[in-house]
mmCIF file of C-alpha atoms in Angstrom:
data_model
loop_
_atom_site.group_PDB
_atom_site.id
_atom_site.type_symbol
_atom_site.label_atom_id
_atom_site.label_comp_id
_atom_site.label_asym_id
_atom_site.label_seq_id
_atom_site.Cartn_x
_atom_site.Cartn_y
_atom_site.Cartn_z
ATOM 1 C CA UNK A 192 13.657 14.530 -25.384
ATOM 2 C CA UNK A 193 14.949 16.600 -22.226
ATOM 3 C CA UNK A 194 14.327 14.797 -19.163
ATOM 4 C CA UNK A 195 12.154 17.289 -16.599
ATOM 5 C CA UNK A 196 15.027 17.675 -14.146
ATOM 6 C CA UNK A 197 11.364 17.535 -11.075
ATOM 7 C CA UNK A 198 11.708 13.630 -13.621
ATOM 8 C CA UNK A 199 14.614 13.399 -12.467
ATOM 9 C CA UNK A 200 14.762 13.661 -9.338
ATOM 10 C CA UNK A 201 10.733 11.941 -8.313
ATOM 11 C CA UNK A 202 12.940 8.364 -9.920
ATOM 12 C CA UNK A 203 15.666 8.885 -7.898
ATOM 13 C CA UNK A 204 14.299 9.350 -5.225
ATOM 14 C CA UNK A 205 11.927 6.593 -6.120
ATOM 15 C CA UNK A 206 14.304 4.656 -6.969
ATOM 16 C CA UNK A 207 16.349 5.249 -4.079
ATOM 17 C CA UNK A 208 13.810 4.153 -2.095
ATOM 18 C CA UNK A 209 13.202 0.387 -3.514
ATOM 19 C CA UNK A 210 16.793 -0.449 -3.569
ATOM 20 C CA UNK A 211 17.121 0.160 0.579
ATOM 21 C CA UNK A 212 13.322 -2.006 0.196
ATOM 22 C CA UNK A 213 10.784 -0.059 1.077
ATOM 23 C CA UNK A 214 12.689 2.949 3.715
ATOM 24 C CA UNK A 215 10.855 5.987 4.086
ATOM 25 C CA UNK A 216 12.839 9.404 1.356
ATOM 26 C CA UNK A 217 13.637 11.703 3.377
ATOM 27 C CA UNK A 218 13.489 13.913 0.937
ATOM 28 C CA UNK A 219 9.474 14.944 -0.828
ATOM 29 C CA UNK A 220 9.071 14.975 -4.467
ATOM 30 C CA UNK A 221 9.781 18.341 -5.278
ATOM 31 C CA UNK A 222 12.475 19.254 -3.102
ATOM 32 C CA UNK A 223 11.408 22.308 -3.464
ATOM 33 C CA UNK A 224 8.323 24.040 -3.636
ATOM 34 C CA UNK A 225 5.519 26.956 -3.423
ATOM 35 C CA UNK A 226 2.387 27.038 -0.703
ATOM 36 C CA UNK A 227 0.065 26.307 -1.851
ATOM 37 C CA UNK A 228 1.280 23.613 -4.199
ATOM 38 C CA UNK A 229 1.191 19.783 -4.021
ATOM 39 C CA UNK A 230 4.173 16.852 -3.160
ATOM 40 C CA UNK A 231 4.607 13.545 -2.645
ATOM 41 C CA UNK A 232 5.913 11.375 0.168
ATOM 42 C CA UNK A 233 8.294 7.980 -0.218
ATOM 43 C CA UNK A 234 6.403 7.052 3.360
ATOM 44 C CA UNK A 235 7.899 3.415 3.610
ATOM 45 C CA UNK A 236 5.257 -0.375 3.291
ATOM 46 C CA UNK A 237 3.077 0.935 5.017
ATOM 47 C CA UNK A 238 0.109 -1.640 6.076
ATOM 48 C CA UNK A 239 -3.840 0.530 6.449
ATOM 49 C CA UNK A 240 -2.877 3.370 5.840
ATOM 50 C CA UNK A 241 -5.099 6.194 4.346
ATOM 51 C CA UNK A 242 -6.134 9.743 4.435
ATOM 52 C CA UNK A 243 -7.911 9.110 7.957
ATOM 53 C CA UNK A 244 -4.926 7.947 9.760
ATOM 54 C CA UNK A 245 -1.994 9.352 8.164
ATOM 55 C CA UNK A 246 -1.220 13.602 9.025
ATOM 56 C CA UNK A 247 0.965 16.061 7.513
ATOM 57 C CA UNK A 248 2.712 19.326 9.787
ATOM 58 C CA UNK A 249 4.789 21.772 7.867
ATOM 59 C CA UNK A 250 7.397 23.433 10.163
ATOM 60 C CA UNK A 251 8.041 27.098 9.404
ATOM 61 C CA UNK A 252 12.078 27.994 9.319
ATOM 62 C CA UNK A 253 14.328 28.073 12.545
ATOM 63 C CA UNK A 254 10.625 25.439 14.619
ATOM 64 C CA UNK A 255 12.150 22.532 16.053
ATOM 65 C CA UNK A 256 9.350 19.818 15.699
ATOM 66 C CA UNK A 257 10.657 18.061 18.465
ATOM 67 C CA UNK A 258 10.690 20.979 21.180
ATOM 68 C CA UNK A 259 7.667 22.772 19.556
ATOM 69 C CA UNK A 260 5.145 20.223 18.413
ATOM 70 C CA UNK A 261 2.442 22.496 18.547
ATOM 71 C CA UNK A 262 3.643 24.787 16.463
ATOM 72 C CA UNK A 263 3.119 22.904 12.284
ATOM 73 C CA UNK A 264 0.571 23.751 10.045
ATOM 74 C CA UNK A 265 -1.206 20.492 8.920
ATOM 75 C CA UNK A 266 -0.462 19.721 4.916
ATOM 76 C CA UNK A 267 -3.937 18.222 3.972
ATOM 77 C CA UNK A 268 -3.824 14.903 2.402
ATOM 78 C CA UNK A 269 -4.811 14.442 -0.582
ATOM 79 C CA UNK A 270 -4.402 10.553 -1.133
ATOM 80 C CA UNK A 271 -2.416 7.598 0.193
ATOM 81 C CA UNK A 272 -1.104 5.622 -3.208
ATOM 82 C CA UNK A 273 0.788 2.480 -3.013
ATOM 83 C CA UNK A 274 3.489 2.318 -6.244
ATOM 84 C CA UNK A 275 5.517 -1.195 -7.028
ATOM 85 C CA UNK A 276 8.187 -1.854 -9.230
ATOM 86 C CA UNK A 277 8.254 -3.476 -12.876
ATOM 87 C CA UNK A 278 8.461 -6.555 -12.348
ATOM 88 C CA UNK A 279 10.690 -7.675 -14.588
ATOM 89 C CA UNK A 280 13.371 -5.273 -12.099
ATOM 90 C CA UNK A 281 15.944 -6.157 -10.156
ATOM 91 C CA UNK A 282 13.935 -4.405 -7.282
ATOM 92 C CA UNK A 283 11.494 -6.846 -8.014
ATOM 93 C CA UNK A 284 12.751 -9.706 -8.347
ATOM 94 C CA UNK A 285 15.209 -9.121 -6.076
ATOM 95 C CA UNK A 286 16.073 -5.872 -3.449
ATOM 96 C CA UNK A 287 12.265 -6.014 -2.229
ATOM 97 C CA UNK A 288 11.486 -9.972 -1.623
ATOM 98 C CA UNK A 289 12.683 -8.442 2.033
ATOM 99 C CA UNK A 290 8.877 -7.032 2.511
ATOM 100 C CA UNK A 291 6.669 -10.068 3.029
ATOM 101 C CA UNK A 292 9.169 -11.922 5.007
ATOM 102 C CA UNK A 293 8.999 -9.220 7.264
ATOM 103 C CA UNK A 294 5.242 -7.914 7.226
ATOM 104 C CA UNK A 295 3.465 -10.690 5.671
ATOM 105 C CA UNK A 296 2.021 -7.743 3.134
ATOM 106 C CA UNK A 297 3.029 -6.954 -0.376
ATOM 107 C CA UNK A 298 6.640 -5.202 -2.553
ATOM 108 C CA UNK A 299 4.853 -2.592 -2.327
ATOM 109 C CA UNK A 300 5.650 1.815 -1.458
ATOM 110 C CA UNK A 301 3.721 3.946 0.609
ATOM 111 C CA UNK A 302 3.026 7.357 -1.371
ATOM 112 C CA UNK A 303 1.838 10.650 0.287
ATOM 113 C CA UNK A 304 -0.030 12.934 -1.836
ATOM 114 C CA UNK A 305 -0.406 16.773 -0.133
ATOM 115 C CA UNK A 306 -1.449 19.916 -0.717
ATOM 116 C CA UNK A 307 0.761 22.106 0.816
ATOM 117 C CA UNK A 308 -1.290 25.460 2.006
ATOM 118 C CA UNK A 309 -0.975 28.782 0.744
ATOM 119 C CA UNK A 310 1.055 31.456 3.527
ATOM 120 C CA UNK A 311 3.092 29.107 4.054
ATOM 121 C CA UNK A 312 6.594 31.052 5.168
ATOM 122 C CA UNK A 313 9.324 31.214 2.438
ATOM 123 C CA UNK A 314 13.151 29.421 3.287
ATOM 124 C CA UNK A 315 13.844 26.521 4.967
ATOM 125 C CA UNK A 316 11.317 24.281 6.748
ATOM 126 C CA UNK A 317 10.100 20.842 7.853
ATOM 127 C CA UNK A 318 7.440 18.196 7.002
ATOM 128 C CA UNK A 319 6.698 15.992 10.164
ATOM 129 C CA UNK A 320 4.777 12.836 9.308
ATOM 130 C CA UNK A 321 2.691 10.982 11.629
ATOM 131 C CA UNK A 322 0.622 7.698 11.155
ATOM 132 C CA UNK A 323 -1.747 5.978 14.798
ATOM 133 C CA UNK A 324 -1.216 2.896 16.009
ATOM 134 C CA UNK A 325 -3.678 1.474 13.102
ATOM 135 C CA UNK A 326 -0.363 1.523 10.890
ATOM 136 C CA UNK A 327 1.752 -1.087 10.600
ATOM 137 C CA UNK A 328 5.424 -0.434 8.561
ATOM 138 C CA UNK A 329 7.946 -4.066 8.440
ATOM 139 C CA UNK A 330 10.345 -5.034 10.619
ATOM 140 C CA UNK A 331 13.637 -3.944 11.191
ATOM 141 C CA UNK A 332 12.105 -0.700 8.817
ATOM 142 C CA UNK A 333 12.560 3.526 9.296
ATOM 143 C CA UNK A 334 8.498 4.674 9.270
ATOM 144 C CA UNK A 335 7.961 8.412 8.899
ATOM 145 C CA UNK A 336 7.481 8.210 12.382
ATOM 146 C CA UNK A 337 9.213 11.422 13.636
ATOM 147 C CA UNK A 338 11.647 11.842 10.955
ATOM 148 C CA UNK A 339 13.083 15.925 9.764
ATOM 149 C CA UNK A 340 11.748 16.026 6.263
ATOM 150 C CA UNK A 341 13.485 19.500 4.461
ATOM 151 C CA UNK A 342 11.739 20.862 2.325
ATOM 152 C CA UNK A 343 12.470 24.969 0.479
ATOM 153 C CA UNK A 344 9.048 27.095 0.951
ATOM 154 C CA UNK A 345 10.002 29.700 -2.627
ATOM 155 C CA UNK A 346 8.478 32.919 -3.357
ATOM 156 C CA UNK A 347 4.992 32.837 -4.133
ATOM 157 C CA UNK A 348 2.093 31.534 -4.745
ATOM 158 C CA UNK A 349 1.436 27.908 -5.985
ATOM 159 C CA UNK A 350 -1.845 25.932 -6.830
ATOM 160 C CA UNK A 351 -2.575 21.428 -6.287
ATOM 161 C CA UNK A 352 -1.747 19.523 -9.028
ATOM 162 C CA UNK A 353 -4.416 18.276 -10.977
ATOM 163 C CA UNK A 354 -2.452 16.322 -12.718
ATOM 164 C CA UNK A 355 -3.719 16.817 -15.861
ATOM 165 C CA UNK A 356 -3.676 14.226 -19.166
ATOM 166 C CA UNK A 357 -4.091 14.199 -22.062
ATOM 167 C CA UNK A 358 -7.009 11.621 -23.702
ATOM 168 C CA UNK A 359 -6.871 10.949 -27.374
ATOM 169 C CA UNK A 360 -8.876 14.193 -28.731
ATOM 170 C CA UNK A 361 -5.985 15.985 -28.113
ATOM 171 C CA UNK A 362 -8.150 17.382 -25.182
ATOM 172 C CA UNK A 363 -7.530 18.636 -21.136
ATOM 173 C CA UNK A 364 -8.062 16.245 -18.123
ATOM 174 C CA UNK A 365 -7.541 16.850 -15.078
ATOM 175 C CA UNK A 366 -6.287 13.004 -13.121
ATOM 176 C CA UNK A 367 -8.764 11.422 -10.302
ATOM 177 C CA UNK A 368 -5.405 9.660 -7.726
ATOM 178 C CA UNK A 369 -7.826 8.387 -6.047
ATOM 179 C CA UNK A 370 -8.666 5.933 -8.919
ATOM 180 C CA UNK A 371 -5.625 4.165 -7.765
ATOM 181 C CA UNK A 372 -6.658 4.165 -4.106
ATOM 182 C CA UNK A 373 -8.122 1.101 -3.138
ATOM 183 C CA UNK A 374 -11.336 0.044 -3.733
ATOM 184 C CA UNK A 375 -13.120 -1.087 0.360
ATOM 185 C CA UNK A 376 -12.549 -4.774 0.534
ATOM 186 C CA UNK A 377 -11.390 -7.150 2.960
ATOM 187 C CA UNK A 378 -7.559 -8.386 3.554
ATOM 188 C CA UNK A 379 -6.683 -12.365 4.484
ATOM 189 C CA UNK A 380 -3.294 -11.268 6.784
ATOM 190 C CA UNK A 381 -1.070 -14.224 7.667
ATOM 191 C CA UNK A 382 0.432 -13.586 11.506
ATOM 192 C CA UNK A 383 4.425 -12.070 10.854
ATOM 193 C CA UNK A 384 6.671 -14.747 11.510
ATOM 194 C CA UNK A 385 8.160 -13.455 14.883
ATOM 195 C CA UNK A 386 12.029 -12.715 14.240
ATOM 196 C CA UNK A 387 14.379 -15.607 14.224
ATOM 197 C CA UNK A 388 11.244 -18.282 13.645
ATOM 198 C CA UNK A 389 12.491 -20.988 11.069
ATOM 199 C CA UNK A 390 11.205 -19.516 7.791
ATOM 200 C CA UNK A 391 9.093 -23.091 5.941
ATOM 201 C CA UNK A 392 8.760 -22.661 1.766
ATOM 202 C CA UNK A 393 7.165 -26.437 2.407
ATOM 203 C CA UNK A 394 3.805 -25.870 2.104
ATOM 204 C CA UNK A 395 1.905 -26.979 -1.590
ATOM 205 C CA UNK A 396 -0.634 -25.681 -1.007
ATOM 206 C CA UNK A 397 -2.621 -23.050 0.883
ATOM 207 C CA UNK A 398 -7.005 -23.809 1.055
ATOM 208 C CA UNK A 399 -9.483 -21.151 3.576
ATOM 209 C CA UNK A 400 -12.596 -20.936 3.754
ATOM 210 C CA UNK A 401 -14.014 -17.474 4.572
ATOM 211 C CA UNK A 402 -16.907 -15.261 4.904
ATOM 212 C CA UNK A 403 -18.147 -12.212 2.976
ATOM 213 C CA UNK A 404 -21.097 -11.027 2.924
ATOM 214 C CA UNK A 405 -21.663 -8.749 -0.111
ATOM 215 C CA UNK A 406 -25.624 -7.801 -1.181
ATOM 216 C CA UNK A 407 -25.972 -6.371 -4.559
ATOM 217 C CA UNK A 408 -27.150 -2.101 -4.305
ATOM 218 C CA UNK A 409 -29.737 -2.076 -6.973
ATOM 219 C CA UNK A 410 -31.191 -5.448 -6.035
ATOM 220 C CA UNK A 411 -30.690 -8.783 -7.863
ATOM 221 C CA UNK A 412 -27.734 -11.762 -8.196
ATOM 222 C CA UNK A 413 -24.633 -11.516 -6.910
ATOM 223 C CA UNK A 414 -22.393 -12.892 -9.728
ATOM 224 C CA UNK A 415 -18.386 -13.912 -9.649
ATOM 225 C CA UNK A 416 -16.864 -11.216 -12.243
ATOM 226 C CA UNK A 417 -18.302 -8.209 -9.696
ATOM 227 C CA UNK A 418 -15.952 -10.262 -7.082
ATOM 228 C CA UNK A 419 -12.366 -10.236 -7.666
ATOM 229 C CA UNK A 420 -10.118 -11.510 -5.510
ATOM 230 C CA UNK A 421 -7.157 -10.867 -5.085
ATOM 231 C CA UNK A 422 -3.932 -13.012 -4.706
ATOM 232 C CA UNK A 423 -1.393 -10.323 -3.135
ATOM 233 C CA UNK A 424 1.930 -9.387 -4.974
ATOM 234 C CA UNK A 425 5.313 -10.556 -3.928
ATOM 235 C CA UNK A 426 7.555 -11.400 -5.368
ATOM 236 C CA UNK A 427 8.222 -14.812 -3.632
ATOM 237 C CA UNK A 428 4.932 -15.283 -6.351
ATOM 238 C CA UNK A 429 6.534 -15.877 -8.491
ATOM 239 C CA UNK A 430 9.984 -17.985 -7.804
ATOM 240 C CA UNK A 431 7.275 -20.654 -6.450
ATOM 241 C CA UNK A 432 4.999 -20.050 -9.191
ATOM 242 C CA UNK A 433 1.637 -20.084 -6.279
ATOM 243 C CA UNK A 434 -1.530 -19.717 -8.995
ATOM 244 C CA UNK A 435 -5.263 -19.340 -6.846
ATOM 245 C CA UNK A 436 -7.805 -20.587 -7.724
ATOM 246 C CA UNK A 437 -11.631 -20.015 -5.926
ATOM 247 C CA UNK A 438 -15.139 -20.245 -5.487
ATOM 248 C CA UNK A 439 -17.786 -19.314 -3.686
ATOM 249 C CA UNK A 440 -21.471 -20.863 -2.845
ATOM 250 C CA UNK A 441 -23.515 -17.545 -2.031
ATOM 251 C CA UNK A 442 -21.429 -15.622 0.449
ATOM 252 C CA UNK A 443 -18.933 -18.302 1.161
ATOM 253 C CA UNK A 444 -15.861 -18.798 -0.462
ATOM 254 C CA UNK A 445 -13.139 -21.335 -0.599
ATOM 255 C CA UNK A 446 -9.111 -20.337 -1.322
ATOM 256 C CA UNK A 447 -6.594 -22.715 -2.748
ATOM 257 C CA UNK A 448 -3.306 -21.689 -3.251
ATOM 258 C CA UNK A 449 -1.650 -23.936 -4.838
ATOM 259 C CA UNK A 450 2.021 -24.198 -5.395
ATOM 260 C CA UNK A 451 4.150 -27.286 -6.709
ATOM 261 C CA UNK A 452 7.036 -26.408 -5.507
ATOM 262 C CA UNK A 453 6.027 -25.120 -2.123
ATOM 263 C CA UNK A 454 5.249 -21.118 -0.737
ATOM 264 C CA UNK A 455 5.771 -19.601 2.601
ATOM 265 C CA UNK A 456 3.169 -19.033 4.339
ATOM 266 C CA UNK A 457 3.157 -15.136 4.196
ATOM 267 C CA UNK A 458 2.155 -16.026 0.258
ATOM 268 C CA UNK A 459 -1.990 -15.903 2.261
ATOM 269 C CA UNK A 460 -2.695 -12.822 1.920
ATOM 270 C CA UNK A 461 -5.524 -12.459 -0.261
ATOM 271 C CA UNK A 462 -8.253 -9.662 -1.029
ATOM 272 C CA UNK A 463 -11.915 -10.329 -1.715
ATOM 273 C CA UNK A 464 -12.860 -6.809 -3.576
ATOM 274 C CA UNK A 465 -16.352 -6.418 -5.231
ATOM 275 C CA UNK A 466 -15.704 -3.551 -8.628
ATOM 276 C CA UNK A 467 -18.342 -1.326 -6.846
ATOM 277 C CA UNK A 468 -19.557 0.629 -9.026
ATOM 278 C CA UNK A 469 -18.682 -1.062 -12.130
ATOM 279 C CA UNK A 470 -20.815 -3.959 -9.774
ATOM 280 C CA UNK A 471 -22.834 -2.700 -7.458
ATOM 281 C CA UNK A 472 -21.337 -3.893 -5.158
ATOM 282 C CA UNK A 473 -20.543 -3.309 -1.402
ATOM 283 C CA UNK A 474 -19.760 -5.937 1.422
ATOM 284 C CA UNK A 475 -22.290 -6.228 3.745
ATOM 285 C CA UNK A 476 -21.454 -8.111 6.699
ATOM 286 C CA UNK A 477 -18.482 -8.864 8.798
ATOM 287 C CA UNK A 478 -16.213 -10.725 7.242
ATOM 288 C CA UNK A 479 -15.061 -13.930 9.176
ATOM 289 C CA UNK A 480 -11.954 -16.255 8.339
ATOM 290 C CA UNK A 481 -13.633 -19.612 8.897
ATOM 291 C CA UNK A 482 -10.517 -22.200 8.403
ATOM 292 C CA UNK A 483 -7.447 -21.791 7.469
ATOM 293 C CA UNK A 484 -5.421 -25.283 6.030
ATOM 294 C CA UNK A 485 -2.037 -25.580 5.530
ATOM 295 C CA UNK A 486 -1.065 -28.313 3.314
ATOM 296 C CA UNK A 487 3.222 -29.622 2.174
ATOM 297 C CA UNK A 488 4.292 -31.356 -0.490
ATOM 298 C CA UNK A 489 3.135 -34.360 -0.399
ATOM 299 C CA UNK A 490 -0.704 -33.501 0.531
ATOM 300 C CA UNK A 491 -0.301 -33.532 4.473
ATOM 301 C CA UNK A 492 -1.807 -31.365 6.479
ATOM 302 C CA UNK A 493 1.260 -28.769 8.117
ATOM 303 C CA UNK A 494 -0.464 -27.990 11.642
ATOM 304 C CA UNK A 495 2.344 -26.155 13.224
ATOM 305 C CA UNK A 496 2.220 -23.449 10.857
ATOM 306 C CA UNK A 497 1.165 -19.436 12.247
ATOM 307 C CA UNK A 498 -1.919 -17.813 12.448
ATOM 308 C CA UNK A 499 -4.081 -15.818 9.582
ATOM 309 C CA UNK A 500 -6.772 -12.410 9.992
ATOM 310 C CA UNK A 501 -9.691 -11.070 7.436
ATOM 311 C CA UNK A 502 -10.591 -7.419 8.882
ATOM 312 C CA UNK A 503 -12.450 -5.123 6.145
ATOM 313 C CA UNK A 504 -9.809 -2.180 4.555
ATOM 314 C CA UNK A 505 -8.585 0.210 3.877
#
């Protein structure tokens, strides 16, 4: 089977971005498109990026975005997705380990899906991505803000991709990328370690006590199977054999991370997610982190550790 050139370029961009630890790709996919077509942008390992705090603009050939920022044409952002490499890959096991150390979050690559507006002038233009202060990036990593991303606008008028796929009966069905986006959830975020600070891998257990009010919109009891308590995907989880167990009493969650060989403090990033709409649940109040306790490999409490916060996401 012959590989489609655009598919090949997509793979090259994504793999290259992973090999440089979640950096920003300096070209869109595809690199040339008609006005009206859908493009994707690899924009680093952003935390908190959503369609509401991310903007994309197109600048016509010959326009300098720095000198004439008012001449940008808004490009609607359809989706913001997180991409993770195969967990048996070198990109996951080795290349992306610096992302959690510098961000206290998983080694994902953020992908922006955007639909070019119609009526754009042909030729070599520029894409600019901007995010608000609500979006955080790893230390010593590139951000898309202020970067010029070249794109060639081809003759003709395209249309947004519906990402059609074939079902088992041969029916063509449009894909819904919103199903690949984060559901509303509470996320516990360990404090990012200051650069140059000693990185300890000596925690045998981390215990968290949190309150997350969850209601059943259909009435009735909230059951555990309708809630997901998810340990953030980090390459360090594998080498440290980090495991998560939890129990719930009403709105109170007791969460325990255990590692037989020692884990890092930043591995304690955890999401509490109501499985909406499979279960008609939602978080109905402000989540509270009551306590977080770190234990060394001998079971002794260690007080010289970073703090953590809990908030709603996305």
